[in-house]
XYZ file of C-alpha atoms in Angstrom:
300
model
C 0.061 0.021 0.052
C 1.247 3.411 -1.009
C 2.289 5.369 2.210
C 0.664 8.469 0.853
C -2.747 7.105 1.118
C -4.868 8.937 3.759
C -6.970 7.075 6.209
C -10.273 8.236 4.432
C -8.858 6.826 1.017
C -8.216 3.524 2.868
C -11.823 3.326 4.308
C -13.292 4.197 0.747
C -11.094 1.379 -0.704
C -11.777 -1.133 2.218
C -15.211 -0.329 3.485
C -15.810 -1.749 7.175
C -18.428 -4.551 6.832
C -21.778 -3.821 8.713
C -22.116 -5.735 12.079
C -24.874 -8.568 11.574
C -27.359 -9.494 14.223
C -26.726 -13.009 15.321
C -29.863 -15.310 14.497
C -30.895 -16.016 18.089
C -31.376 -12.137 18.619
C -32.988 -11.566 15.207
C -35.388 -14.428 15.114
C -37.429 -12.754 18.345
C -37.264 -9.489 16.757
C -38.756 -10.754 13.483
C -41.650 -12.485 15.483
C -42.428 -9.312 17.450
C -42.616 -7.305 14.276
C -44.868 -10.152 12.495
C -47.006 -9.984 15.500
C -47.281 -6.237 15.687
C -48.265 -6.186 11.743
C -50.774 -8.828 12.240
C -52.315 -6.833 15.161
C -52.321 -3.656 12.810
C -53.960 -5.616 9.970
C -56.579 -6.866 12.204
C -57.318 -3.853 13.732
C -57.576 -1.654 10.596
C -57.486 -3.620 7.360
C -58.190 -7.252 7.353
C -59.636 -9.957 9.620
C -60.289 -13.627 9.569
C -63.802 -14.463 10.442
C -64.739 -18.051 11.719
C -68.198 -19.333 10.508
C -70.077 -20.353 13.565
C -73.328 -21.557 12.296
C -75.234 -23.058 9.180
C -77.207 -19.897 8.178
C -74.983 -19.243 5.056
C -74.814 -22.916 3.819
C -73.859 -23.969 1.370
C -71.899 -20.864 0.469
C -70.197 -20.963 3.765
C -69.977 -24.058 6.055
C -69.689 -24.405 9.939
C -65.907 -23.961 10.649
C -64.973 -22.226 7.253
C -62.815 -19.130 7.829
C -63.279 -16.001 5.504
C -61.160 -12.848 5.150
C -63.176 -9.764 5.857
C -62.139 -6.314 4.161
C -62.564 -3.707 6.952
C -61.909 -0.540 4.934
C -64.011 -1.190 1.622
C -67.077 0.537 3.081
C -64.954 3.461 4.299
C -64.636 4.616 0.441
C -68.316 3.272 -0.583
C -71.398 1.721 0.460
C -72.419 -1.798 0.809
C -73.907 -3.214 -2.421
C -76.739 -5.801 -2.873
C -75.459 -9.498 -2.967
C -72.200 -8.888 -0.990
C -71.591 -11.027 1.925
C -70.783 -8.942 4.993
C -70.196 -9.441 8.700
C -71.843 -7.243 11.262
C -72.840 -6.573 14.897
C -76.352 -7.593 15.406
C -78.564 -4.644 16.497
C -80.104 -4.717 19.992
C -83.287 -6.247 18.422
C -81.424 -9.211 17.234
C -81.230 -12.369 19.218
C -77.782 -13.389 19.970
C -76.706 -16.626 18.122
C -75.563 -19.550 20.158
C -72.002 -19.871 20.957
C -70.027 -22.605 22.701
C -70.782 -22.817 26.432
C -68.940 -23.949 29.326
C -66.475 -22.166 31.491
C -63.103 -21.866 29.674
C -60.000 -22.542 31.520
C -56.976 -20.141 31.952
C -55.189 -21.342 28.808
C -58.335 -21.290 26.746
C -59.058 -17.655 27.863
C -55.308 -16.786 27.026
C -55.646 -18.471 23.547
C -58.834 -16.531 22.784
C -57.220 -13.164 23.925
C -54.495 -13.954 21.660
C -56.489 -14.982 18.682
C -58.785 -11.799 18.993
C -55.570 -9.765 18.830
C -54.484 -11.249 15.465
C -58.185 -11.833 14.163
C -58.579 -15.675 14.330
C -60.750 -16.118 17.360
C -64.286 -17.274 17.031
C -66.971 -14.465 16.863
C -69.124 -13.632 19.732
C -72.785 -13.858 20.090
C -73.693 -10.765 18.468
C -71.467 -11.257 15.393
C -73.296 -12.231 12.433
C -72.518 -12.981 8.512
C -75.302 -12.606 5.986
C -75.960 -11.569 2.362
C -77.214 -8.021 1.528
C -80.468 -8.466 -0.288
C -81.558 -4.799 -0.177
C -80.158 -1.324 0.667
C -81.542 1.893 2.027
C -84.351 3.151 -0.092
C -85.334 -0.202 -1.886
C -88.653 -2.080 -1.516
C -88.373 -5.790 -0.661
C -90.678 -8.480 -0.233
C -91.620 -12.085 -1.010
C -93.157 -13.404 -3.014
C -93.878 -13.230 -6.579
C -95.706 -15.785 -8.705
C -92.603 -18.051 -8.754
C -91.786 -17.791 -4.958
C -89.021 -15.566 -5.379
C -87.715 -12.480 -3.144
C -88.674 -9.250 -4.891
C -86.537 -6.103 -4.881
C -88.090 -2.977 -6.289
C -90.367 -5.299 -8.118
C -87.790 -7.526 -9.679
C -87.833 -11.243 -8.612
C -84.312 -12.415 -7.821
C -83.088 -15.709 -9.348
C -80.982 -17.302 -6.147
C -79.141 -20.322 -7.162
C -77.043 -19.864 -3.980
C -80.123 -20.528 -1.850
C -79.928 -24.006 0.293
C -83.147 -25.372 1.791
C -85.526 -22.444 1.452
C -88.189 -21.716 3.784
C -91.472 -23.160 2.968
C -94.269 -21.227 0.971
C -97.330 -22.802 2.772
C -96.342 -21.559 6.280
C -98.136 -18.233 7.092
C -95.846 -15.424 8.153
C -95.713 -14.583 11.871
C -94.314 -11.450 13.420
C -91.027 -12.133 14.954
C -90.450 -15.526 13.193
C -88.519 -16.365 10.409
C -89.991 -19.845 9.592
C -92.055 -18.658 6.403
C -90.841 -17.678 3.069
C -93.370 -14.918 2.899
C -93.066 -11.504 4.274
C -94.886 -8.142 3.581
C -93.211 -5.338 1.581
C -90.738 -3.482 3.721
C -89.163 -0.230 2.498
C -85.359 -0.315 3.983
C -84.782 2.851 6.018
C -81.828 5.061 4.718
C -78.392 4.088 5.915
C -79.646 0.301 6.734
C -79.409 -2.858 5.152
C -81.985 -5.753 4.378
C -79.777 -9.016 5.140
C -80.732 -12.787 4.685
C -78.954 -15.825 5.061
C -78.527 -18.284 2.002
C -79.780 -21.227 4.261
C -83.245 -19.610 4.460
C -84.568 -22.619 6.263
C -82.725 -21.877 9.500
C -81.469 -18.448 9.093
C -82.684 -15.702 11.446
C -82.552 -12.368 9.493
C -83.996 -9.186 8.524
C -87.331 -10.944 7.642
C -88.255 -11.232 11.419
C -85.520 -9.154 12.962
C -85.213 -6.252 11.083
C -82.860 -4.221 8.871
C -79.110 -3.630 10.041
C -77.655 -0.124 10.337
C -74.727 0.273 8.047
C -72.761 1.491 10.965
C -72.891 -1.861 12.438
C -71.213 -3.476 9.415
C -67.664 -4.716 10.034
C -66.765 -5.428 6.668
C -67.114 -7.442 3.426
C -66.275 -11.137 3.429
C -64.622 -11.508 0.134
C -62.724 -14.968 0.064
C -63.078 -18.307 1.738
C -59.437 -19.025 3.099
C -59.721 -22.326 5.017
C -60.048 -25.107 4.810
C -57.751 -25.355 1.740
C -60.114 -27.326 -0.392
C -62.782 -24.686 0.316
C -60.997 -21.786 -0.964
C -63.510 -19.562 -2.963
C -64.072 -16.077 -3.954
C -67.299 -14.589 -2.637
C -68.150 -12.450 -5.572
C -71.713 -10.961 -6.195
C -74.260 -13.014 -8.069
C -75.374 -11.870 -11.544
C -79.168 -11.646 -10.442
C -78.611 -8.330 -8.603
C -77.322 -6.554 -11.806
C -80.693 -6.337 -12.943
C -82.363 -4.981 -9.893
C -83.830 -1.524 -10.928
C -83.314 1.614 -8.745
C -86.023 2.304 -5.869
C -89.458 3.251 -7.585
C -89.565 6.052 -4.879
C -86.175 7.769 -4.864
C -86.521 10.129 -2.155
C -85.046 7.789 0.668
C -81.537 7.775 -0.945
C -79.259 4.945 -0.884
C -76.862 3.185 -2.957
C -79.452 1.395 -5.282
C -80.491 4.497 -7.037
C -82.733 7.503 -6.725
C -81.950 11.075 -5.897
C -80.594 10.721 -2.524
C -76.770 11.160 -1.743
C -74.990 8.061 -0.370
C -73.143 7.837 2.582
C -70.138 7.186 0.836
C -69.259 7.796 -2.834
C -69.534 4.903 -5.209
C -67.240 6.450 -7.742
C -64.264 6.597 -5.435
C -60.868 5.568 -7.048
C -60.785 2.806 -4.547
C -64.401 1.820 -5.072
C -64.325 -1.949 -5.939
C -60.578 -2.123 -5.219
C -60.401 -2.499 -1.513
C -60.097 -6.141 -1.437
C -56.815 -5.667 -3.544
C -55.645 -2.832 -1.579
C -56.027 -4.428 1.922
C -53.704 -6.921 1.070
C -50.695 -4.868 0.190
C -49.443 -4.508 3.840
C -49.286 -8.612 4.019
C -47.073 -8.525 0.867
C -45.017 -5.466 2.519
C -44.505 -7.573 5.706
C -43.392 -10.754 3.701
C -40.827 -8.566 1.672
C -39.618 -7.010 4.814
C -38.946 -10.260 6.412
C -37.441 -11.551 3.106
C -35.083 -8.694 2.826
C -33.993 -8.906 6.449
C -32.711 -12.335 5.916
C -30.498 -11.144 3.056
C -28.448 -9.347 5.605
C -27.352 -12.512 7.289
C -23.630 -13.590 6.969
C -23.056 -16.243 4.234
C -22.080 -18.653 7.034
C -25.631 -18.507 8.638
C -27.435 -18.389 5.226
C -25.701 -21.485 3.755
C -26.152 -25.244 4.522
C -23.011 -26.892 5.760
C -22.099 -29.957 3.598
C-alpha cells in the first residue's frame, strides 16, 4: 500500500463490513414485528372470521374461515349481493356460542386469537348476504316464490333449503318464506342468510344499520379445499333503482349515498387491503438477506 494514502482513502477502498445481528437475536425481533403487523392489519384492514352456524350454507359451512375487508366501506356503500359481517342490533337475538367455563389457557388463547383476528365470533357477530339497501322495497313472494327487490324477482341459485311457502308469516319468526313489503330505511341494509330454512335474519329481526357492518367477506381461505371467491351473483345486476327515489341510498334515486360509489378505491379495496401483507413478507425476506453467508448456507 502506498504510504501516501490517507485514512479516508483506505476506508473508501476497504469499507468496513456492517455488524450482523446473530440469528438468536434476530428471530425474536422478527416474530415481534410480525405480531405487531398482524395486530395492525386485524385492527384496521383485514380480519379472519370463523363461520359459527349453518345460516349461510352451502356458500359457507360451519368451520370455514373467511377474510373480511374492513376498509372497503370507508370509501363506498355496501352493495346488494355482497356477504357482510356485522354486529347484530339490539333487537337481534344473539346466536348460540360454545358454552362452558373456559380455563386459563383457553382464555389466553382466545385473547391472543382476538388480537390477530383468528378467534371465534361473539354471540352478536353475524354474517349474511345483502339483499336490499336503503330506499329499496323488498318483499316475498312473486308468482314464482322469489324475493322481489324494487319489483324485480331475484333468481338465487345460492339458496340452500329455502323456507316453505305454505307456512303463514308470523311476526318475529323467520319460519315462513313470505313477508310483507318493507321499505328499507336510509343507511340500513336488509340481509338474509343463504340457508333460508334456518336463518334468523331481517325477515323477522329487522334491517341492520350500515354503521354496524364490520366489513365485506370476500374470500374463503380455510380449509384449503374450500377456497372460493365470494363474488356478487349476477341476479343483482338487473335490480332497478327504487321506485320512490326520495329515501336515498346506493341502489339509485336522487338521494346522496353515505359514501361515494365513484371513488378511485371503489371495488378495489379487497386488493388494496392485502398490500400490507405482501409488504411484511418482503420485509422479512430482505432482513434475511443481511445475514452473513455462514448463517445462510447449509453446511455440507
